[in-house]
XYZ file of C-alpha atoms in Angstrom:
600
model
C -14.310 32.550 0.241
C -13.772 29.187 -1.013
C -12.672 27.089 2.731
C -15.143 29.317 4.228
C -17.687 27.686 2.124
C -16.163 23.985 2.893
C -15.995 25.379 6.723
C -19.477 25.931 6.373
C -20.341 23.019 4.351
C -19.013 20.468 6.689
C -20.972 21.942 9.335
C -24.110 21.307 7.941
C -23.716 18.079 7.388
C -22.079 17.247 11.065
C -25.180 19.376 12.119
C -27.431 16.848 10.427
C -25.778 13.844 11.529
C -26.290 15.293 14.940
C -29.835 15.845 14.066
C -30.526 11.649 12.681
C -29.520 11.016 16.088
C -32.023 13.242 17.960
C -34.911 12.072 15.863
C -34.305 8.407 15.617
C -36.064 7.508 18.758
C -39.214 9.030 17.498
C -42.462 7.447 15.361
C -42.013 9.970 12.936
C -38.334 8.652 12.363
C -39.468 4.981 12.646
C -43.001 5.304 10.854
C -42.807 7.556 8.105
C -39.025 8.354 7.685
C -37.241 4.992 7.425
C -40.053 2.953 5.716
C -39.953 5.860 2.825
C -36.361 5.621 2.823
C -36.035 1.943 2.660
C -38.018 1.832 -0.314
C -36.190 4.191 -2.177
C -32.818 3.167 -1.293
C -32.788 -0.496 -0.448
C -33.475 -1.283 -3.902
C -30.695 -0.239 -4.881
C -28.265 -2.062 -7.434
C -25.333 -0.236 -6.233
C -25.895 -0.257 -2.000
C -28.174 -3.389 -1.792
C -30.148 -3.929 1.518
C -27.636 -1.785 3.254
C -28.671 1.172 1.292
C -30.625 3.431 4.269
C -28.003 2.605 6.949
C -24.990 3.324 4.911
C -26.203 6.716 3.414
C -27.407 7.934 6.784
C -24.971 7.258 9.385
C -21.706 5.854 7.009
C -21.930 8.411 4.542
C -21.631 11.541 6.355
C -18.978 10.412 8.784
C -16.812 9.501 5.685
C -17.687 12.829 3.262
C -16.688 15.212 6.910
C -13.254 12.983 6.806
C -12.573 12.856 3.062
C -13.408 16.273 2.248
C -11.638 17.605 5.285
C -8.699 16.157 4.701
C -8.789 18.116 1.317
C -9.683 21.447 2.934
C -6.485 20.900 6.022
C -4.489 20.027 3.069
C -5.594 22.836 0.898
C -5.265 25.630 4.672
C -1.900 24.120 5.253
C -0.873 25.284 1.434
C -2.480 28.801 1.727
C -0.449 29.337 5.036
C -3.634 29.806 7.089
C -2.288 28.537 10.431
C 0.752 30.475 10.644
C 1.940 32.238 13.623
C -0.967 34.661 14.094
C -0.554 38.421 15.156
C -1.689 39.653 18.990
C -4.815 41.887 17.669
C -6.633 38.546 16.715
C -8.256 38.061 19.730
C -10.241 34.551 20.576
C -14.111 35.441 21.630
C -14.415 31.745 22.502
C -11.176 31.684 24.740
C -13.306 31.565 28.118
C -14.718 28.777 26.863
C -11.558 26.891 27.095
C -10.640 27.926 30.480
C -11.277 24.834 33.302
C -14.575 24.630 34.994
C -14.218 21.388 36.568
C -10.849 20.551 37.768
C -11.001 17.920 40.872
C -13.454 14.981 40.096
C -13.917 11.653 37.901
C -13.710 13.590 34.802
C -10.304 14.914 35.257
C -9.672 18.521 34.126
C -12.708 19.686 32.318
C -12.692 22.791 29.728
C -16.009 25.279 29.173
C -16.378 24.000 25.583
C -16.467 20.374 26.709
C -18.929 20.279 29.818
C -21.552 22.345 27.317
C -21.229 19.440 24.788
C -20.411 16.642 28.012
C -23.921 18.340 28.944
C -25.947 17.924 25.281
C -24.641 14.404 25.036
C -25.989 13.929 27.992
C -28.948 15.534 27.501
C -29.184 13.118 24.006
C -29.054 9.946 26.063
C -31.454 11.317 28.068
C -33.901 12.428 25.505
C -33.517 9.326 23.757
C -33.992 6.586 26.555
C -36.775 8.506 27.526
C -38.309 8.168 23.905
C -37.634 4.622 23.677
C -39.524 3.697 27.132
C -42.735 6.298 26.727
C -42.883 4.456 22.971
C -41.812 0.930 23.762
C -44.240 0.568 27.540
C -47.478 2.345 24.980
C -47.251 -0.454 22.741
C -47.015 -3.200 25.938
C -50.996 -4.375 27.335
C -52.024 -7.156 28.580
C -53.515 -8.791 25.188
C -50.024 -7.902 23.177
C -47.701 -9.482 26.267
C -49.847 -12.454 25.948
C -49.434 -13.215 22.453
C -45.767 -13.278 22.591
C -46.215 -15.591 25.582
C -44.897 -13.513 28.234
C -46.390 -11.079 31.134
C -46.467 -7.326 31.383
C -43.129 -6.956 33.538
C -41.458 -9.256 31.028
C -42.256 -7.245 28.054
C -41.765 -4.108 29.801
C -37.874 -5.634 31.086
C -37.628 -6.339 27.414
C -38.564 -3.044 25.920
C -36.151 -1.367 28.755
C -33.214 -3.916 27.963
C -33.601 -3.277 24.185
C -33.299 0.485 25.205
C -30.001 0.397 27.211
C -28.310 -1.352 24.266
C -29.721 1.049 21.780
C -28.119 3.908 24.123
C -24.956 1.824 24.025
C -24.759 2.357 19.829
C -24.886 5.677 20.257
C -21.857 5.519 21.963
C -20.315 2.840 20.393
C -20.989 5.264 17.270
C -18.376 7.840 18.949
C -15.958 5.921 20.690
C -13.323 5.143 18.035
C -13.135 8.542 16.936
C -10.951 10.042 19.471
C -8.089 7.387 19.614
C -7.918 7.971 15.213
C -4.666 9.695 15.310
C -4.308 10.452 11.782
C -7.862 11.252 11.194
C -8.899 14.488 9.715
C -11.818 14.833 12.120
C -9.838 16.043 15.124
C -7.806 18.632 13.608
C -10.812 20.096 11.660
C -12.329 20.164 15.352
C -9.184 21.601 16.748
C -8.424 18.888 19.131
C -4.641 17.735 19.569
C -4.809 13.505 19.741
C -3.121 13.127 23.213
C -6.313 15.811 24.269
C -8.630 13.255 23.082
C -7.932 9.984 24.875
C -10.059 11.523 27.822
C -13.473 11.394 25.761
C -12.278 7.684 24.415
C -12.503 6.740 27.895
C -15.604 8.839 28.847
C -17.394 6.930 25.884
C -15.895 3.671 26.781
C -16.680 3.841 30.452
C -20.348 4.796 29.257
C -20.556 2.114 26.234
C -19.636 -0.410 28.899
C -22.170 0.617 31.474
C -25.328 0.582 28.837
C -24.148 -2.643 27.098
C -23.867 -4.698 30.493
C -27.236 -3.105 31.927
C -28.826 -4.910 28.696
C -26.927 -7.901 28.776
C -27.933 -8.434 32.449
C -31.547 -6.946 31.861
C -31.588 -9.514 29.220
C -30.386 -12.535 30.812
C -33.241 -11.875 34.096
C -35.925 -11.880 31.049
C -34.648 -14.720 29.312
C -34.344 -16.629 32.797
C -38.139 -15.286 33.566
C -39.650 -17.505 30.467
C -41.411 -20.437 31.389
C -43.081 -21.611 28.047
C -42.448 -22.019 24.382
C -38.823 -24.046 25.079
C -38.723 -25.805 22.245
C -38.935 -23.043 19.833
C -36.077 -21.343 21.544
C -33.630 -24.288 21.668
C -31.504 -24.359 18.798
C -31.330 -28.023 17.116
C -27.326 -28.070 17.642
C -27.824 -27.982 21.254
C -30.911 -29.840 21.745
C -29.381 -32.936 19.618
C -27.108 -33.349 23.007
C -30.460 -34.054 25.274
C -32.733 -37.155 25.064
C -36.619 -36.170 24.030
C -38.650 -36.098 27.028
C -41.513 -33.904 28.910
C -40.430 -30.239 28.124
C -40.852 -29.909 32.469
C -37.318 -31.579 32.774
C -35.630 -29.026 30.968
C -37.089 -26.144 32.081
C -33.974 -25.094 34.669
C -31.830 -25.512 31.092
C -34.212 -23.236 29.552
C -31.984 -19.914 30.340
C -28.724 -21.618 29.511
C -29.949 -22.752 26.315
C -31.664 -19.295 25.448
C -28.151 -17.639 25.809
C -26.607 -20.132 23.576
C -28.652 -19.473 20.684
C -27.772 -18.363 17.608
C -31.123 -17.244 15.835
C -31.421 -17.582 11.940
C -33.388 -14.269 11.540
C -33.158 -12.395 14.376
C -30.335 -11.363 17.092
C -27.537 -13.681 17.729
C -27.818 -13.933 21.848
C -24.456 -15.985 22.077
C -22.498 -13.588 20.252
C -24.062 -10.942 22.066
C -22.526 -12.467 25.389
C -19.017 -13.096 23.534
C -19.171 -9.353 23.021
C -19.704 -8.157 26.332
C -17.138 -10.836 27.787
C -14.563 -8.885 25.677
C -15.869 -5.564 26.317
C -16.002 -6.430 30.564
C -12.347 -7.663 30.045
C -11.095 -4.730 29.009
C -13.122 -2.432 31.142
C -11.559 -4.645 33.958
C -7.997 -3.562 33.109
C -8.728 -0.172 33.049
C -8.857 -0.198 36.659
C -6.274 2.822 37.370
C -4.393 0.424 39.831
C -3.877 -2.470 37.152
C -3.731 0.587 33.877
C -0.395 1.868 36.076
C 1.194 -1.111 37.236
C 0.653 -3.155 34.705
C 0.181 -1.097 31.713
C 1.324 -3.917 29.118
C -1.588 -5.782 30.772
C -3.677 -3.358 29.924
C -2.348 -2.465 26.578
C -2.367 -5.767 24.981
C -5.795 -6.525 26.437
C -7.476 -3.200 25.001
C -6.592 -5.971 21.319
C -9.940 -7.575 22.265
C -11.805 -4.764 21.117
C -11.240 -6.743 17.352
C -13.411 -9.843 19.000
C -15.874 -7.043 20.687
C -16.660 -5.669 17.415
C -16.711 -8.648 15.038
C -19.131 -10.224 17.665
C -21.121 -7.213 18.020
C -22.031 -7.368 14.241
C -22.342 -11.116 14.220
C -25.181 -9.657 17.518
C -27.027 -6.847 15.714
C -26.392 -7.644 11.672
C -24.602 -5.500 9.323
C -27.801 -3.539 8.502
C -28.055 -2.425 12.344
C -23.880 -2.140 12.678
C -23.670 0.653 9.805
C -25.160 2.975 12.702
C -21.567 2.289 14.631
C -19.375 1.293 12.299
C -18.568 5.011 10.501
C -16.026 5.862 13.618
C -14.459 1.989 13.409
C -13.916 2.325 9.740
C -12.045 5.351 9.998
C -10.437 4.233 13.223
C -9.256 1.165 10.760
C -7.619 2.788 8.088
C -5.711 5.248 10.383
C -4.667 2.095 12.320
C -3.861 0.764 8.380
C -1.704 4.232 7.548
C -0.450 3.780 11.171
C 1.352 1.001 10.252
C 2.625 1.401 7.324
C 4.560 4.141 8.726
C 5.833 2.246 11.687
C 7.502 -0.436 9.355
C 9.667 1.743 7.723
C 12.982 2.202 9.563
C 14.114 6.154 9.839
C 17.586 7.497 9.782
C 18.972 8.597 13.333
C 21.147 11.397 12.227
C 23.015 12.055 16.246
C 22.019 11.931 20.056
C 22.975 13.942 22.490
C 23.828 12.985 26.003
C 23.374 15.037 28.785
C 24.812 14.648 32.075
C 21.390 14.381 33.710
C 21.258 10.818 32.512
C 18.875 12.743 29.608
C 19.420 12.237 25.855
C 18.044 13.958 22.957
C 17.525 12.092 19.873
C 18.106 13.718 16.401
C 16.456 12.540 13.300
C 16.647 13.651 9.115
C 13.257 14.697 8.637
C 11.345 15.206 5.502
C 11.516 19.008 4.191
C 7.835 19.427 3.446
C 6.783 17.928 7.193
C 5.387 20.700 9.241
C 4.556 20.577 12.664
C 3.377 22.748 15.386
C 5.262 23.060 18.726
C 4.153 20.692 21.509
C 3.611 17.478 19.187
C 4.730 14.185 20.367
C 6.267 11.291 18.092
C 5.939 7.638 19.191
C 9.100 5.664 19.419
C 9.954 2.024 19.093
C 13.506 0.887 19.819
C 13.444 -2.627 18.368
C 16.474 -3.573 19.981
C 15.051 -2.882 23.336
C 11.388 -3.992 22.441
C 9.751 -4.766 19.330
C 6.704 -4.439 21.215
C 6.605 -1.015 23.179
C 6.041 2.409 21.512
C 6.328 5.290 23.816
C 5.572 8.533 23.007
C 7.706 11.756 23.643
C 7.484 15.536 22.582
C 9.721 17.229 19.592
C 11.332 19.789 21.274
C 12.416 20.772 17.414
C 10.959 23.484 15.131
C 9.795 22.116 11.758
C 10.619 26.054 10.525
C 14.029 26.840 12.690
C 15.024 23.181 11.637
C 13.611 21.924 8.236
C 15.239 19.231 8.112
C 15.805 17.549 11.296
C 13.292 16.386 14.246
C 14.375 16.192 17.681
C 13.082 14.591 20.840
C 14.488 14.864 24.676
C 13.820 11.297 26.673
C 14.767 11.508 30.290
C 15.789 8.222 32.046
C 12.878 7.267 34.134
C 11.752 3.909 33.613
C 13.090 0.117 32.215
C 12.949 1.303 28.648
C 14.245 4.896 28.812
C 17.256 3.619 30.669
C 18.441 0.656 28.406
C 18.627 3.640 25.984
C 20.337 5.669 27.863
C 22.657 2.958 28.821
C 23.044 1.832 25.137
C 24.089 5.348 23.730
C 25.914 6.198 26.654
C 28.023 3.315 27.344
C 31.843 3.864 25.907
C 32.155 1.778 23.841
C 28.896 3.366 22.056
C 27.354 2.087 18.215
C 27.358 3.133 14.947
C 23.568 2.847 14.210
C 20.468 2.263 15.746
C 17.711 0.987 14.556
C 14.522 3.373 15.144
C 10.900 3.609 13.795
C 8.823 6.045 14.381
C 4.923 7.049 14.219
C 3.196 10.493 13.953
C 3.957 13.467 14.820
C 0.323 14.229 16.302
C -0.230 17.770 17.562
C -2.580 20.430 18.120
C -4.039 21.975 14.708
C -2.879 25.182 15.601
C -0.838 27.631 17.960
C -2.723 30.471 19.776
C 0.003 31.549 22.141
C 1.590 33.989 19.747
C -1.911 35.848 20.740
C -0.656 37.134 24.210
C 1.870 39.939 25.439
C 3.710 37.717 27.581
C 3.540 33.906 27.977
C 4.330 32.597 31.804
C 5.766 28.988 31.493
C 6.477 26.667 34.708
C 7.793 23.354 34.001
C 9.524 20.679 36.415
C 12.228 18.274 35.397
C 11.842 16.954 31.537
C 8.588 18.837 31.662
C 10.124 21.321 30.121
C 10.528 19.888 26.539
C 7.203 20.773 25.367
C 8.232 24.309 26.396
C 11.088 24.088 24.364
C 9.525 23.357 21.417
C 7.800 26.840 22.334
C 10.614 29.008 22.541
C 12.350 27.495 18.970
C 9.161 28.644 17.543
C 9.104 31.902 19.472
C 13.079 32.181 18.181
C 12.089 31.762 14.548
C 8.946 33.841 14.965
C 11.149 36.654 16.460
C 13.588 36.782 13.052
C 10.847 36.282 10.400
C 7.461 37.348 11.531
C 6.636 41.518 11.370
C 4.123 41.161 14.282
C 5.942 41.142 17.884
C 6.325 37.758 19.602
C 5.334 37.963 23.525
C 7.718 38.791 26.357
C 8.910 34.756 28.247
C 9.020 34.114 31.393
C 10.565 30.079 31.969
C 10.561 29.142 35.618
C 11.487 25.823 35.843
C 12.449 23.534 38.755
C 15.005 20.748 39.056
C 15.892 18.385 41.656
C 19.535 18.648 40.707
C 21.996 21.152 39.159
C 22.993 18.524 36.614
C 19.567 18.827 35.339
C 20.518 22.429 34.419
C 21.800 21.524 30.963
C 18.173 20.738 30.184
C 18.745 24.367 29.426
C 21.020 24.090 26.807
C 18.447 22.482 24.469
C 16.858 25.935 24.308
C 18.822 26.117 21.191
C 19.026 23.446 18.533
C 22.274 21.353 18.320
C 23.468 23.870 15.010
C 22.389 27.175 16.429
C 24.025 30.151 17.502
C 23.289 32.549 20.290
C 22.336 35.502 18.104
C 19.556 33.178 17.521
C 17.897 33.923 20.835
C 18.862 37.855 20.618
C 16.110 38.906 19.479
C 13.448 37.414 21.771
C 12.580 38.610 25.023
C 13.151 35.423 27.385
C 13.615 35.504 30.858
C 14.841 32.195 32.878
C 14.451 31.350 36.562
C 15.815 28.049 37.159
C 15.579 26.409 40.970
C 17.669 23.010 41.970
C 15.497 21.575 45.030
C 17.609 18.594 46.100
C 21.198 20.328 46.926
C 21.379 22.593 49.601
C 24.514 23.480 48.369
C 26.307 24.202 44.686
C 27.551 21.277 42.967
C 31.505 20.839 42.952
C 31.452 17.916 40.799
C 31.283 19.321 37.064
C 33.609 16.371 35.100
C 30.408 15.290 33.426
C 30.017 17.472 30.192
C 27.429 17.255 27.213
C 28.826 14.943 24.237
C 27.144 14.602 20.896
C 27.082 10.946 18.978
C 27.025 10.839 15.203
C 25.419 7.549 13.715
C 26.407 6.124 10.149
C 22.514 5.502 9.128
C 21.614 3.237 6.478
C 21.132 3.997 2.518
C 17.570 1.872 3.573
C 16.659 4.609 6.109
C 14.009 6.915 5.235
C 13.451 10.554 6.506
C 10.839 11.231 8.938
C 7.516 11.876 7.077
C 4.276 12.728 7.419
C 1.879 9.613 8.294
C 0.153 10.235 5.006
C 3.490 10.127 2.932
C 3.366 10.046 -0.574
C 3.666 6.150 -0.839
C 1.441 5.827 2.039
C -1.114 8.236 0.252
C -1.596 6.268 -2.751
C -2.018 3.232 -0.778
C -5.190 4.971 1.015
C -6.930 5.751 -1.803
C -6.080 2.773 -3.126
C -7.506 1.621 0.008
C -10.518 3.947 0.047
C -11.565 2.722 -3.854
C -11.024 -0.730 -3.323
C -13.685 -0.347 -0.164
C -16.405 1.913 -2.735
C -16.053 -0.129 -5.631
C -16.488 -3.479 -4.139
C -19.283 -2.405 -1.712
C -22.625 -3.843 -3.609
C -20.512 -7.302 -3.462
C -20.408 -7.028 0.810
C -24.054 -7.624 0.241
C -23.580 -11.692 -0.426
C -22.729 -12.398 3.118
C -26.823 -11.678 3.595
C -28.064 -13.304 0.924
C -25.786 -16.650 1.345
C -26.759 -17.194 4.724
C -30.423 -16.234 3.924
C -30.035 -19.036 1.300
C -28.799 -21.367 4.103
C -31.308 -20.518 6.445
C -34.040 -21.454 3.659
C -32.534 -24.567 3.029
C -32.055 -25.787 6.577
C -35.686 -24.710 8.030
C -37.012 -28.231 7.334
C -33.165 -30.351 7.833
C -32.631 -28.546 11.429
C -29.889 -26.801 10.031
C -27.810 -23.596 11.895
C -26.978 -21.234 9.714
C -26.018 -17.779 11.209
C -28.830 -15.039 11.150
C -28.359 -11.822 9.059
């Protein structure tokens, strides 16, 4: 009774967010609304003259992730995502089947092209608001006043637009690539699922940001008069006085440069979308494959992208975005606090199929479901490069161990398999992890029989499957479906893949009691193997007293860091309010001295 009141709770208030959003664009948002707000809030002691802005777009964002995390912590306790009996049957399941499955979008689900379709249909809705409202208020008289023609207020008023349509995406775009955040689970969306909208809303962010910025720079190129009030006095201190004629073909390049005391910044605007258009560049699927660490360590800019985007907009007009950043932050924060801690590699396993599965001690009281992945970083090989693989373990068949399977197929993979598989092999190795990150919950316990086709190592995540299938089949009082494993490898070597059915301690009467059924095909040999001297061999390590279990990424050390983290950010908020008030000081003081102070 209680979570379904939280359940229900939570959507209310992501149905409001949703609804801030849809009214914005309107007068009665702008007119009535915001002004009432404002007065109420802004005068606050506590929020100061971010009082509107952080209520209505931080504040929900942050009560959905705190108070979610306390109702997945609170389901996970009550053992409501356990293995779930076959007469619970999904009424939203067709909804999840593909609809689109060729195209730019990749493989596209029911659920998602309806909400791909009212985000859409948002964007929509609100450009259109923004141009009916912003072209009524444009005539003749007002264009005139401002010193500028009907097409230039009108480019204006449709610039402005495109970058407001960019916030709204900007407001969304972090989100998906927060791991650790309680938002995804709560939405039932597995992390490695969501990378696909991070790029859908950074492909569309990028688009609306560089239609203003160009819109911007034709309108600021269009002005003919009122140069001088538009140079700033830093940059006109480098030219001699003279007839403002002279300097009209600066006029654009000087426009861009300025850094306004009270209104945008334009050149941090322009530093923003340089990062933003660098990054898009390497996204490029030819440069994002061959030359992923290109990519990678370019995607860092984002940190410049955002800092300058504030710097652009203010921090008033920034709480709108910032909710998905913040919480994109502090998983980043909790991210790597887990990565520094070194974990204890209990064995390996080497497989003749130049494959090697990786054993670690694992925390008791860290639960995962089957088909998570755990990133990896091999410091000896790179101290740089974390690549993710799937646990082909059970977090109930093994309690206290966590297994991965990494198949030598690249630079990386193969100096490990070299390292552990070389004779003369070592005692330790020193291994941090991050995660595991996997879906909320399992729903294939729901069927009569479960077909599963895998080539190669793509069978791991179906491993992790059957383990759970395994313990289901000794513990559980409902019946676990009938399997059927067809899998295809290129060689007959690769058939001790099929070994790791089983965990390293089990025992066949472990698999008795499930229905499985295994068609294997080799597709390289036309013939069967002769050469068997090659055998499985198992390598125990001597870990470290220093090396810790792998845990959860919100650990108990790591847990009372976060709040830590979290109360620190609350209690100190009204004080993030003298950045405003210290450059409004400045800007006072400089108006008659030429100063440049930056604007608000």
């Amino acid at each position: 009774m209680i979570m379904g009141g939280v359940r229900l709770l939570l959507m209310i208030v992501l149905l409001g967010y949703a609804m801030v959003w849809i009214v914005m664009p309107t007068k009665t948002f702008k007119k009535i609304w915001l002004p009432s707000m404002r007065e109420k809030l802004n005068s606050s002691t506590y929020f100061g003259k971010q009082g509107t802005a952080f209520l209505v777009f931080m504040f929900p964002v942050l009560f959905v992730a705190v108070v979610g995390c306390v109702y997945l912590h609170f389901r996970k306790r009550s053992g409501d995502n356990k293995l779930e009996s076959k007469g619970k049957k999904n009424r939203l399941v067709t909804l999840k089947r593909p609809m689109l499955v060729k195209g730019p979008l990749g493989i596209v689900s029911g659920t998602e092209l309806a909400f791909l379709t009212m985000f859409l249909a948002l964007l929509i809705w609100s450009f259109s608001v923004y141009l009916v409202n912003g072209f009524a208020a444009i005539t003749p008289k007002s264009a005139a006043k401002k010193g500028l023609t009907v097409w230039q207020a009108k480019l204006d008023s449709a610039s402005l637009s495109l970058g407001l349509l960019g916030n709204i995406c900007l407001a969304l775009l972090f989100l998906p690539v927060a791991r650790g955040s309680s938002l995804l689970p709560l939405l039932g969306l597995p992390s490695e699922a969501c990378v696909k909208y991070h790029m859908w809303l950074g492909h569309t962010v990028l688009v609306f940001v560089t239609a203003h910025g160009l819109g911007y720079i034709i309108f600021m190129g269009s002005q003919k008069s009122h140069f001088r009030d538009c140079v700033p006095v830093v940059l006109a201190s480098f030219w001699r006085p003279g007839p403002t004629s002279q300097f009209l073909w600066r006029h654009a390049l000087l426009v861009m440069l300025e850094w306004a005391r009270d209104d945008v910044s334009n050149v941090a605007g322009e530093l923003a979308l340089l990062s933003g258009l660098v990054m898009w560049a390497t996204t490029y699927p030819g440069i994002r494959r061959k030359m992923f660490e290109l990519f990678f360590y370019t995607h860092y800019l984002y940190i410049l992208f955002m800092v300058f985007f504030i710097f652009h907009v203010g921090i008033s007009f920034a709480c709108l975005t910032l909710p998905g950043f913040y919480l994109f932050l502090v998983d980043r924060f909790l991210r790597f606090l887990q990565s520094r801690q070194r974990v204890r590699l209990v064995s390996a396993r080497i497989l003749p199929c130049d494959t090697v599965e990786l054993s670690f001690s694992k925390n008791p009281r860290l639960s995962y479901n089957p088909m998570s992945i755990l990133y990896i970083n091999v410091p000896s090989i790179s101290g740089l490069q974390w690549h993710p693989f799937t646990i082909t373990s059970n977090s109930n068949l093994e309690p206290e161990k966590l297994s991965v399977v990494i198949k030598s197929d690249g630079s990386w993979t193969r100096k490990l398999h070299q390292m552990l598989s070389s004779p003369s092999s070592i005692d330790r190795l020193e291994v941090s992890v991050e995660g595991p990150y996997g879906p909320a919950s399992t729903h294939f316990t729901r069927h009569d029989q479960l077909v599963m086709i895998s080539g190669g190592s793509g069978i791991t995540p179906f491993i992790s499957i059957i383990r759970e299938l395994i313990f289901a089949s000794n513990t559980s009082p409902y019946k676990t479906p009938e399997v059927i494993l067809v899998c295809a490898f290129k060689n007959s070597s690769e058939l001790a893949m099929l070994d790791l059915l089983l965990p390293i301690s089990g025992s066949p009467s472990d698999i008795s009691k499930l229905q499985l059924k295994i068609e294997a095909f080799v597709t390289r040999e036309k013939g069967p193997a002769t050469d068997s001297s090659k055998a499985p061999r198992a390598i125990w390590f001597n870990p470290r007293a220093t090396d810790a279990p792998v845990s959860a990424i919100l650990g108990p050390k790591r847990l009372a860091l976060a709040r830590r983290y979290h109360i620190i950010f609350f209690y100190h908020l009204p004080y993030y309010n003298w950045p405003y008030y210290w450059l409004l000081h400045l800007s006072h003081r400089s108006k008659n001295r030429g100063g440049f102070p930056m604007g608000p």
